[in-house]
Amino acid sequence: MMSLKNINPTQTESWKNLESHFKEIKNVEMKSLFQKDKNRKENFTVAFNEFTLDYSKNRITEETLQYLYKLADESELKDAIEKYFGGERINVTENRAVLHTALRNRNNNAIKVDGKDVMPEVRKALEKMNTFSEAVINGTYKGYSGKKILDIVNIGIGGSDLGPRMVVDALQYYKNHLNTHFISNIDGDHVTEILKNLNPETTLFVIVSKTFTTQETLTNAMTVKNWFLSQEFGTKESDIKHNFVAVSTNLSNVKEFGIADENVFTMWDWVGGRYSLWSAVGLSISLAVGYGHFNSFLKGAFEMDEHFKNTPFKKNIPVVLALLSIWYNNFFKTESEVVIPFSQYLEKLPPFLQQLSMESNGKSTDRNGDSIDYQTGNIIWGNTGTNVQHAFMQLVHQGTKIIPVDFIGFEESLHGLKDHHEKLMANFYAQAEALYAGKTKDEVYLDLKFQGNVDKINQLLPFKVFEGNKPSNAILIKKLTPENLGALIAMYEHKTFVQGVIWNIYSFDQFGVELGKELAHKFLKK
Ligand code: F6P
C-alpha cells in the first residue's frame, strides 16, 4: 500500500538536536535576538500573494529553524505532500485518498484516484452548484407554491456546518438578499428557534450530511420535514422536492428521506468532513454570496495549494507555521494555541479551526499502530480582537502559561471607516508588541512615579510587571476578499497536514468521536 512513511519523529537526528538546542534557547530573550540581528524582522518574514507572515517574534534562531527544516526532511514531508496531492490513499485507516485540493484545482492536469481522473466529476458538480445557486438567487427557482426563495437553512453538523457557517459569516460583506440560517445541534431549541420565523413557501432547506446517517442532522431534518408538512401549511409530500435539497454521498438514504434525485448534490469519499466546504457542502456559501465569489474562494485556496506544493520549506507559510507549532508543543510543552483574527467577520474562524486541527491531530496512536509517547494535537481556541483584550488576554499576557498566538489582520477594511480601522490595527500591533517586549520593573517604576503614585510604588510594582518574551505570529493580509479567505483556510489545512506528517499520525480519520455516539444510542434505548 502506498502510504505515508512511518517515521517516529523522536528518533530522528534533528529531534535530538532540537532537544539539546532547546536547553540553550529556552530562556533566551527575543529582545536580545532582535539586538543581535538588525534584520530579524525581514529575515523572519515570508510573503505570498496578498499575505505576509511575520514570525520574528518567536523564540527561535536561525539554528532552530535549520533543525526544524531538517525535521521536515527527515519526516519525508516532501514525499508526503506529493502523495497528498497525488490522490494516493494516505487516509490508510479508512482506505481513502485525501483530495479536497482537487475541488479547487485550476490546472488542466488529471488528478487520479486508482487510475481514474476525478476532475471531470468535480467540474460537473461545481457546474451544478453554479446553475442551481444562480437560479435560486435570481428567483427563477421557485418554492412549492411558486414563490421565490428568500431563506436558506443549512442542516448539518461538524464539517457539514462549521465550514459553511464560518464562510457565510466571513463573507457577509459580499452577501446577497437571501437570509442564511444554520441548524446543527440536536438540542430542539436550536431547530425551534430557527423555524419560528420561517415561511415554508419561501424557504429552501439544504440537508448536508456526507454519510446521511448522523443522528443530529437526521433528527433535525425530520423535525423540519414534519413542520413543513404540518396541516396549517396545507403542504403535501410532493412539495418536498421544491423546498428540500441534499448534499451527500449516501444517495439511497437521501432518496428514502424523500428528496428528488435532481436535488441531490454529490460529493466523494475522498473529501473528509472537516475539509468539505470546497465541495457541494459549501452550497449555502454559493447561495449566500453567489457562485462567482464561491469560485474566487476556491481560486484563493488553489493558489495557497500551489504555494504549499512548490515553495521551499523556508519560504513556505503553512510549513513554517506547522514547524513553529511543533517547536512550542513538543519542546516548550505548550498545550494550546490561540488564534485572534482582528476582524469581526472572522468570529467563527476559531471554532472551525478547532474541528480542523483537533479532529485531525488529536491522536495517540502512530502510523505503526503503536502508542505515542510525545505530544500531538494542540488545543486551539480564540476569538476576535479587540474583544479578546477585554476577556482572556490577561492570562496570555500575565498568566503562567506560554500560549503562542496567531494574530490575523487586514491592511484595508471593507467598511471604509478609517478611524475604526486605524484603531483596530493599532491594537493588532500593540498586542504582539506587548507580548514580546513586556514591561520591566524599571519601566513600571518610572510609570508609577510619573503618575505621582510614589506611595504605592512598592505595593503595586510586582503586579504591573509584564514578563514579555511571549511568542506570536502576525499574519497580515491585504483585504478580506473571497480569494484571501480561501487561501487563509487552505493555509491552516496544510499546517494541520504538516503537523500530522511529522507527528507520524493519521490525520484524516476521526474514530475518537465514535464511542460517544455509540453510548448515546445505548442510553437512548434504556
Ligand atoms: O464529528 C464526526 C463527524 O464525522 C465529522 O467528521 C463530520 O464533519 C460530522 O461528523 C458530520 O458528518 P456527516 O456530514 O456525515 O453528517
Coordinates of C-alpha atoms and ligand atoms in Angstrom, one line a residue:
M1 CA 0.0 0.0 0.0
M2 CA 1.3 3.4 -0.9
S3 CA 1.1 5.4 2.2
L4 CA 3.0 8.0 4.2
K5 CA 6.2 6.7 5.7
N6 CA 6.3 5.5 9.2
I7 CA 8.9 7.6 11.0
N8 CA 9.0 8.2 14.7
P9 CA 10.0 11.9 14.9
T10 CA 11.6 11.5 18.3
Q11 CA 14.1 9.0 16.8
T12 CA 15.4 11.4 14.1
E13 CA 18.7 13.2 14.4
S14 CA 17.0 16.6 14.1
W15 CA 14.7 15.9 17.1
K16 CA 17.7 15.1 19.2
N17 CA 19.4 18.2 18.1
L18 CA 16.2 20.2 18.9
E19 CA 16.2 18.7 22.4
S20 CA 19.7 19.9 23.2
H21 CA 19.2 23.2 21.4
F22 CA 16.0 23.8 23.4
K23 CA 18.1 23.7 26.6
E24 CA 20.2 26.5 25.3
I25 CA 17.4 28.6 24.0
K26 CA 14.6 28.2 26.4
N27 CA 15.5 31.2 28.5
V28 CA 16.8 33.4 25.7
E29 CA 15.1 36.8 25.4
M30 CA 13.7 37.6 22.0
K31 CA 14.8 41.2 22.6
S32 CA 18.4 40.1 22.6
L33 CA 17.9 38.2 19.3
F34 CA 16.5 41.4 17.7
Q35 CA 19.5 43.3 19.0
K36 CA 21.9 40.8 17.5
D37 CA 20.2 40.7 14.1
K38 CA 19.1 44.1 13.0
N39 CA 17.3 42.5 10.0
R40 CA 15.5 39.9 12.1
K41 CA 12.0 41.1 11.1
E42 CA 12.8 40.9 7.4
N43 CA 14.7 37.7 7.8
F44 CA 11.8 36.1 9.5
T45 CA 9.1 37.3 7.2
V46 CA 7.6 35.4 4.3
A47 CA 5.2 36.8 1.7
F48 CA 2.8 35.1 -0.7
N49 CA 0.3 37.0 -2.9
E50 CA -1.5 39.4 -0.5
F51 CA -0.2 37.6 2.6
T52 CA 2.7 38.4 4.8
L53 CA 3.7 36.2 7.7
D54 CA 6.0 37.9 10.2
Y55 CA 7.3 35.2 12.6
S56 CA 10.2 37.2 14.0
K57 CA 8.5 37.3 17.5
N58 CA 9.2 33.7 18.2
R59 CA 11.6 32.0 20.5
I60 CA 13.8 30.8 17.6
T61 CA 17.1 31.4 16.0
E62 CA 18.4 30.6 12.5
E63 CA 19.8 27.4 14.1
T64 CA 16.3 26.4 15.5
L65 CA 14.9 26.8 12.0
Q66 CA 17.6 24.7 10.4
Y67 CA 16.8 21.8 12.8
L68 CA 13.1 22.2 12.2
Y69 CA 13.6 22.1 8.4
K70 CA 15.8 19.1 8.9
L71 CA 13.0 17.5 10.9
A72 CA 10.6 18.1 8.0
D73 CA 13.1 16.5 5.6
E74 CA 13.7 13.5 7.9
S75 CA 10.0 13.1 8.2
E76 CA 9.9 12.9 4.4
L77 CA 7.4 15.8 4.2
K78 CA 8.1 16.3 0.5
D79 CA 7.1 12.8 -0.3
A80 CA 4.0 13.2 1.9
I81 CA 3.0 16.3 0.0
E82 CA 3.3 14.6 -3.3
K83 CA 1.2 11.7 -2.1
Y84 CA -1.4 14.0 -0.6
F85 CA -1.9 16.0 -3.8
G86 CA -1.4 12.9 -6.0
G87 CA -4.5 11.1 -4.8
E88 CA -2.8 8.3 -3.0
R89 CA -4.8 6.6 -0.3
I90 CA -3.0 8.4 2.6
N91 CA -6.0 8.0 4.8
V92 CA -5.0 4.5 5.4
T93 CA -7.3 3.7 8.3
E94 CA -10.3 4.5 6.2
N95 CA -8.6 3.3 3.0
R96 CA -9.3 6.6 1.2
A97 CA -7.5 9.3 -0.8
V98 CA -7.5 12.8 0.6
L99 CA -8.3 15.2 -2.2
H100 CA -10.1 18.3 -1.1
T101 CA -7.4 20.0 -3.1
A102 CA -8.9 18.6 -6.3
L103 CA -12.1 20.5 -5.6
R104 CA -10.3 23.8 -6.1
N105 CA -7.8 22.6 -8.7
R106 CA -7.4 25.1 -11.6
N107 CA -4.8 23.1 -13.6
N108 CA -5.8 21.1 -16.6
N109 CA -3.9 18.1 -15.3
A110 CA -5.7 14.9 -14.3
I111 CA -6.0 14.0 -10.7
K112 CA -6.3 10.3 -10.4
V113 CA -7.7 8.0 -7.7
D114 CA -7.0 4.4 -8.6
G115 CA -6.2 5.5 -12.2
K116 CA -9.4 7.4 -12.7
D117 CA -9.3 11.2 -13.2
V118 CA -11.7 12.8 -10.7
M119 CA -11.6 16.2 -12.3
P120 CA -14.5 15.8 -14.9
E121 CA -16.8 14.8 -12.0
V122 CA -15.6 17.7 -9.9
R123 CA -16.2 20.2 -12.7
K124 CA -19.7 18.8 -13.3
A125 CA -20.6 19.0 -9.6
L126 CA -19.4 22.6 -9.4
E127 CA -21.3 23.5 -12.5
K128 CA -24.5 22.1 -10.9
M129 CA -23.9 24.2 -7.9
N130 CA -23.4 27.2 -10.1
T131 CA -26.6 26.7 -12.1
F132 CA -28.6 26.0 -9.0
S133 CA -27.3 28.9 -6.9
E134 CA -27.9 31.4 -9.7
A135 CA -31.5 30.1 -10.3
V136 CA -32.3 30.5 -6.6
I137 CA -30.6 33.9 -6.3
N138 CA -32.3 35.3 -9.5
G139 CA -35.6 33.9 -8.5
T140 CA -36.2 31.5 -11.4
Y141 CA -36.1 28.6 -9.0
K142 CA -39.3 28.6 -7.0
G143 CA -40.6 27.0 -3.9
Y144 CA -43.6 24.7 -3.9
S145 CA -46.2 27.4 -4.2
G146 CA -44.4 29.3 -6.9
K147 CA -42.8 31.9 -4.8
K148 CA -39.2 33.0 -4.9
I149 CA -36.8 31.6 -2.2
L150 CA -35.9 34.1 0.5
D151 CA -34.4 32.0 3.3
I152 CA -31.8 29.2 3.1
V153 CA -31.5 26.8 6.0
N154 CA -28.4 24.6 6.2
I155 CA -29.0 21.5 8.3
G156 CA -25.8 19.7 9.2
I157 CA -23.2 19.3 11.9
G158 CA -19.4 19.2 12.3
G159 CA -17.8 19.7 8.9
S160 CA -21.2 19.9 7.3
D161 CA -21.9 23.0 9.4
L162 CA -18.8 24.7 10.8
G163 CA -17.1 25.5 7.4
P164 CA -20.2 26.8 5.5
R165 CA -21.3 28.7 8.6
M166 CA -17.9 30.3 9.1
V167 CA -17.5 31.3 5.5
V168 CA -21.0 32.7 5.1
D169 CA -20.3 34.8 8.2
A170 CA -16.9 35.8 7.0
L171 CA -18.2 36.9 3.5
Q172 CA -21.2 38.8 4.9
Y173 CA -20.0 41.9 3.1
Y174 CA -20.4 40.1 -0.2
K175 CA -23.8 38.6 0.6
N176 CA -27.0 38.9 -1.5
H177 CA -30.6 39.2 -0.4
L178 CA -31.0 35.6 0.8
N179 CA -31.1 35.1 4.6
T180 CA -29.0 32.1 5.7
H181 CA -29.6 30.0 8.8
F182 CA -27.8 27.1 10.3
I183 CA -29.2 24.2 12.3
S184 CA -26.7 21.8 13.8
N185 CA -27.3 21.0 17.5
I186 CA -29.6 18.1 18.4
D187 CA -31.0 20.4 21.1
G188 CA -34.6 21.0 20.0
D189 CA -34.2 24.7 21.0
H190 CA -31.9 25.2 18.0
V191 CA -34.4 24.0 15.4
T192 CA -37.4 25.5 17.1
E193 CA -35.8 29.0 17.3
I194 CA -34.8 28.9 13.6
L195 CA -38.2 27.6 12.4
K196 CA -40.1 30.2 14.4
N197 CA -39.7 33.0 11.9
L198 CA -39.7 31.0 8.6
N199 CA -42.2 30.7 5.9
P200 CA -42.2 27.2 4.3
E201 CA -43.2 28.6 0.9
T202 CA -40.1 30.8 0.6
T203 CA -37.5 28.6 2.5
L204 CA -35.0 26.2 1.0
F205 CA -33.7 23.5 3.3
V206 CA -30.2 22.2 2.4
I207 CA -29.6 19.0 4.3
V208 CA -25.9 18.4 4.4
S209 CA -24.5 15.1 5.6
K210 CA -21.8 13.2 3.9
T211 CA -23.0 9.9 5.4
F212 CA -26.6 10.8 5.8
T213 CA -26.6 8.8 9.0
T214 CA -25.6 11.5 11.5
Q215 CA -28.1 11.4 14.4
E216 CA -28.2 15.2 14.8
T217 CA -28.7 16.0 11.2
L218 CA -31.3 13.3 10.5
T219 CA -33.3 14.2 13.7
N220 CA -33.3 17.9 12.8
A221 CA -34.1 17.2 9.1
M222 CA -37.1 15.0 10.2
T223 CA -38.4 17.7 12.6
V224 CA -38.1 20.3 9.8
K225 CA -39.9 17.9 7.3
N226 CA -42.7 17.3 9.8
W227 CA -43.0 21.1 10.3
F228 CA -43.0 21.6 6.6
L229 CA -45.8 19.1 6.2
S230 CA -47.9 20.3 9.1
Q231 CA -51.6 20.8 8.3
E232 CA -51.6 24.6 8.8
F233 CA -49.5 25.0 5.7
G234 CA -51.6 22.7 3.5
T235 CA -48.4 21.1 2.1
K236 CA -48.1 17.6 0.7
E237 CA -45.2 15.1 0.3
S238 CA -44.8 16.0 -3.4
D239 CA -44.0 19.6 -2.3
I240 CA -40.8 18.5 -0.6
K241 CA -38.9 18.3 -3.9
H242 CA -39.2 22.0 -4.3
N243 CA -38.0 23.1 -0.9
F244 CA -35.5 20.5 0.1
V245 CA -32.1 19.6 -1.4
A246 CA -29.4 17.4 0.0
V247 CA -25.6 17.2 -0.2
S248 CA -24.4 13.6 0.5
T249 CA -22.6 10.6 -0.7
N250 CA -25.4 8.3 0.5
L251 CA -27.8 8.5 -2.3
S252 CA -30.2 5.7 -1.1
N253 CA -30.7 7.3 2.3
V254 CA -31.4 10.7 0.7
K255 CA -33.9 9.1 -1.6
E256 CA -35.6 7.4 1.3
F257 CA -35.9 10.8 3.0
G258 CA -38.0 12.0 0.0
I259 CA -35.5 14.2 -1.8
A260 CA -35.8 14.1 -5.6
D261 CA -32.7 12.8 -7.5
E262 CA -32.2 16.0 -9.3
N263 CA -32.0 17.8 -5.9
V264 CA -29.0 15.8 -4.7
F265 CA -25.6 17.3 -4.8
T266 CA -22.9 14.6 -4.6
M267 CA -19.5 14.5 -3.0
W268 CA -17.0 11.8 -2.7
D269 CA -15.4 9.6 0.0
W270 CA -12.1 11.3 -0.7
V271 CA -13.4 14.5 0.8
G272 CA -13.2 14.5 4.6
G273 CA -16.0 16.2 6.5
R274 CA -13.8 18.9 8.0
Y275 CA -12.2 19.6 4.6
S276 CA -15.5 19.6 2.7
L277 CA -16.5 23.2 2.5
W278 CA -14.9 23.3 -1.0
S279 CA -17.4 20.8 -2.3
A280 CA -21.2 21.0 -2.5
V281 CA -21.1 21.1 1.3
G282 CA -20.4 24.8 0.5
L283 CA -23.7 25.1 -1.3
S284 CA -25.1 27.6 1.3
I285 CA -21.9 29.7 0.7
S286 CA -22.6 29.7 -3.1
L287 CA -26.2 30.6 -2.4
A288 CA -25.4 33.3 0.1
V289 CA -22.7 35.1 -1.9
G290 CA -23.2 33.8 -5.5
Y291 CA -21.1 31.3 -7.4
G292 CA -18.8 34.0 -8.7
H293 CA -17.5 34.7 -5.2
F294 CA -17.5 31.0 -4.3
N295 CA -15.3 30.4 -7.3
S296 CA -12.9 33.1 -6.2
F297 CA -12.8 31.5 -2.8
L298 CA -11.8 28.2 -4.5
K299 CA -9.2 30.1 -6.6
G300 CA -7.6 31.6 -3.5
A301 CA -7.3 28.2 -1.9
F302 CA -5.8 26.7 -5.1
E303 CA -3.1 29.4 -5.0
M304 CA -2.2 28.6 -1.5
D305 CA -2.1 24.9 -2.6
E306 CA 0.4 25.8 -5.3
H307 CA 2.4 27.8 -2.8
F308 CA 2.5 24.9 -0.4
K309 CA 3.3 22.3 -3.0
N310 CA 6.0 24.3 -4.8
T311 CA 7.8 26.6 -2.3
P312 CA 10.9 25.5 -0.5
F313 CA 10.1 24.9 3.2
K314 CA 11.9 28.1 4.3
K315 CA 9.5 30.3 2.4
N316 CA 6.5 28.1 2.7
I317 CA 3.9 29.7 5.0
P318 CA 2.0 26.5 6.1
V319 CA 5.3 24.7 6.7
V320 CA 6.8 27.5 8.8
L321 CA 3.6 27.7 10.9
A322 CA 3.5 24.0 11.4
L323 CA 7.1 23.8 12.4
L324 CA 6.8 26.6 14.9
S325 CA 3.8 25.0 16.4
I326 CA 5.7 21.7 16.8
W327 CA 8.6 23.6 18.4
Y328 CA 6.3 25.0 21.1
N329 CA 4.1 22.0 21.5
N330 CA 6.9 19.4 21.8
F331 CA 9.8 21.3 23.2
F332 CA 8.3 24.2 25.3
K333 CA 5.4 21.8 26.1
T334 CA 2.8 24.4 25.5
E335 CA -0.7 22.9 25.5
S336 CA -2.6 25.4 23.4
E337 CA -2.5 28.0 20.6
V338 CA -4.7 31.0 20.4
V339 CA -6.0 32.4 17.1
I340 CA -7.1 36.0 17.1
P341 CA -8.4 37.5 13.9
F342 CA -8.7 41.2 14.0
S343 CA -11.9 41.1 12.0
Q344 CA -15.4 40.7 13.3
Y345 CA -16.2 38.8 10.1
L346 CA -13.9 36.0 11.3
E347 CA -15.6 35.4 14.6
K348 CA -16.3 31.8 13.6
L349 CA -12.8 31.0 12.4
P350 CA -11.6 29.6 15.8
P351 CA -14.4 27.0 16.1
F352 CA -13.8 26.0 12.5
L353 CA -10.1 25.6 13.2
Q354 CA -10.9 23.6 16.3
Q355 CA -12.5 20.9 14.3
L356 CA -9.9 21.1 11.5
S357 CA -6.9 20.8 13.8
M358 CA -8.2 18.9 16.8
E359 CA -10.3 16.3 15.0
S360 CA -7.4 15.7 12.6
N361 CA -4.5 15.6 15.0
G362 CA -6.0 14.6 18.3
K363 CA -4.4 11.1 18.1
S364 CA -2.3 9.0 20.3
T365 CA -1.5 6.0 18.0
D366 CA 1.2 6.4 15.4
R367 CA 1.2 5.2 11.8
N368 CA 2.7 1.9 13.0
G369 CA -0.2 1.3 15.3
D370 CA 1.9 2.0 18.4
S371 CA 1.1 4.2 21.4
I372 CA 2.7 7.6 21.2
D373 CA 4.9 8.9 23.9
Y374 CA 5.2 12.5 22.7
Q375 CA 2.6 15.3 22.4
T376 CA 0.5 15.5 19.3
G377 CA -2.5 17.8 18.5
N378 CA -2.7 21.0 20.5
I379 CA -5.7 22.8 21.8
I380 CA -6.9 25.6 19.5
W381 CA -9.0 28.4 20.8
G382 CA -9.6 32.1 20.2
N383 CA -11.9 34.9 19.4
T384 CA -11.7 38.3 17.7
G385 CA -9.6 41.3 18.5
T386 CA -10.2 43.6 20.2
N387 CA -12.9 41.8 22.1
V388 CA -10.4 39.3 23.5
Q389 CA -8.4 42.1 25.1
H390 CA -11.3 42.7 27.4
A391 CA -11.7 39.0 28.1
F392 CA -8.9 36.3 28.1
M393 CA -5.8 38.3 27.1
Q394 CA -5.0 38.9 30.8
L395 CA -4.0 35.3 31.0
V396 CA -1.9 35.4 27.8
H397 CA 0.0 38.5 29.0
Q398 CA 0.5 37.8 32.6
G399 CA -0.6 34.2 33.3
T400 CA 1.8 31.3 34.0
K401 CA 1.4 29.6 30.6
I402 CA 3.1 30.2 27.3
I403 CA 0.4 30.4 24.7
P404 CA 1.6 31.1 21.2
V405 CA -0.7 33.4 19.3
D406 CA -1.6 33.8 15.6
F407 CA -2.8 37.4 15.1
I408 CA -4.6 37.8 11.8
G409 CA -5.1 41.3 10.5
F410 CA -6.1 43.1 7.3
E411 CA -4.4 46.1 5.9
E412 CA -7.6 47.5 4.4
S413 CA -11.1 47.4 5.9
L414 CA -14.2 46.6 3.9
H415 CA -16.4 49.2 5.6
G416 CA -14.2 52.2 4.9
L417 CA -14.4 53.7 8.5
K418 CA -10.9 54.9 8.6
D419 CA -10.9 55.8 12.2
H420 CA -12.1 52.4 13.3
H421 CA -9.6 50.6 11.2
E422 CA -6.7 52.6 12.4
K423 CA -7.6 51.9 16.0
L424 CA -8.2 48.2 15.3
M425 CA -4.8 47.8 13.6
A426 CA -3.1 49.8 16.3
N427 CA -4.3 47.2 18.7
F428 CA -3.2 44.4 16.4
Y429 CA 0.4 45.6 16.5
A430 CA 0.2 46.6 20.2
Q431 CA -0.9 43.2 21.3
A432 CA 2.1 41.5 19.6
E433 CA 4.5 44.1 20.9
A434 CA 3.2 43.8 24.5
L435 CA 3.6 40.1 24.4
Y436 CA 7.1 40.3 23.0
A437 CA 8.5 43.3 24.9
G438 CA 6.6 43.1 28.2
K439 CA 7.2 45.8 30.7
T440 CA 10.2 45.7 33.1
K441 CA 10.3 46.7 36.7
D442 CA 12.2 49.8 35.8
E443 CA 9.6 50.8 33.3
V444 CA 6.8 50.2 35.7
Y445 CA 8.7 52.2 38.4
L446 CA 9.1 55.2 36.1
D447 CA 5.4 55.0 35.1
L448 CA 4.2 54.9 38.7
K449 CA 6.5 57.7 39.6
F450 CA 5.3 59.8 36.7
Q451 CA 1.7 59.2 37.7
G452 CA 2.6 60.5 41.2
N453 CA 1.9 57.2 42.7
V454 CA 5.1 57.2 44.8
D455 CA 3.5 55.8 48.0
K456 CA 2.1 52.9 46.1
I457 CA 5.2 52.0 44.1
N458 CA 6.4 49.2 46.3
Q459 CA 3.0 47.8 46.7
L460 CA 2.0 47.8 43.1
L461 CA 5.2 47.2 41.2
P462 CA 5.3 43.4 41.1
F463 CA 1.7 43.3 39.8
K464 CA 2.3 45.6 37.0
V465 CA 5.4 43.9 35.5
F466 CA 4.9 42.1 32.2
E467 CA 7.4 39.3 31.7
G468 CA 7.2 39.6 27.9
N469 CA 9.1 37.1 25.7
K470 CA 5.8 35.6 24.6
P471 CA 5.6 34.3 21.1
S472 CA 3.2 35.3 18.3
N473 CA 2.9 35.2 14.6
A474 CA 1.5 38.2 12.7
I475 CA -0.5 37.2 9.6
L476 CA -1.2 40.3 7.7
I477 CA -3.5 40.1 4.7
K478 CA -4.3 42.9 2.3
K479 CA -8.1 42.7 2.5
L480 CA -10.8 40.2 3.4
T481 CA -11.7 39.0 -0.1
P482 CA -13.2 35.6 -1.0
E483 CA -9.7 34.7 -2.5
N484 CA -7.8 35.6 0.6
L485 CA -10.3 33.8 2.8
G486 CA -9.9 30.7 0.7
A487 CA -6.1 31.0 0.9
L488 CA -6.3 31.5 4.7
I489 CA -8.3 28.3 5.3
A490 CA -6.1 26.3 2.9
M491 CA -3.1 27.6 4.8
Y492 CA -4.4 26.2 8.1
E493 CA -5.4 22.9 6.3
H494 CA -1.8 22.5 5.2
K495 CA -0.4 23.5 8.5
T496 CA -2.5 20.7 10.1
F497 CA -1.3 18.2 7.4
V498 CA 2.4 19.0 8.0
Q499 CA 1.9 18.6 11.8
G500 CA 0.2 15.2 11.3
V501 CA 3.0 14.0 8.9
I502 CA 5.7 14.9 11.4
W503 CA 3.8 13.5 14.4
N504 CA 3.6 10.3 12.4
I505 CA -0.2 10.0 12.9
Y506 CA -3.2 9.5 10.5
S507 CA -4.8 12.9 10.4
F508 CA -7.8 12.1 8.3
D509 CA -9.8 9.7 10.4
Q510 CA -11.8 10.6 13.5
F511 CA -12.5 7.3 15.4
G512 CA -12.3 9.3 18.6
V513 CA -15.8 10.7 18.1
E514 CA -17.4 7.2 17.7
L515 CA -17.5 5.9 21.2
G516 CA -19.7 8.8 22.5
K517 CA -22.1 8.3 19.6
E518 CA -22.4 4.5 20.4
L519 CA -23.0 5.1 24.0
A520 CA -25.6 7.8 23.3
H521 CA -27.5 5.2 21.3
K522 CA -27.3 2.8 24.2
F523 CA -28.6 5.5 26.7
L524 CA -31.4 6.3 24.3
K525 CA -32.6 2.7 24.3
K526 CA -32.7 2.5 28.1
Ligands
F6P1 O1 -18.0 14.5 14.3 C1 -17.7 13.5 13.5 C2 -18.1 13.7 12.1 O2 -17.9 12.5 11.4 C3 -17.3 14.8 11.4 O3 -16.0 14.4 11.0 C4 -18.2 15.3 10.3 O4 -17.8 16.5 9.8 C5 -19.5 15.3 11.1 O5 -19.4 14.1 11.9 C6 -20.7 15.2 10.2 O6 -20.8 14.1 9.4 P1 -21.8 14.0 8.2 O7 -21.5 15.0 7.2 O8 -21.6 12.6 7.7 O9 -23.2 14.2 8.8

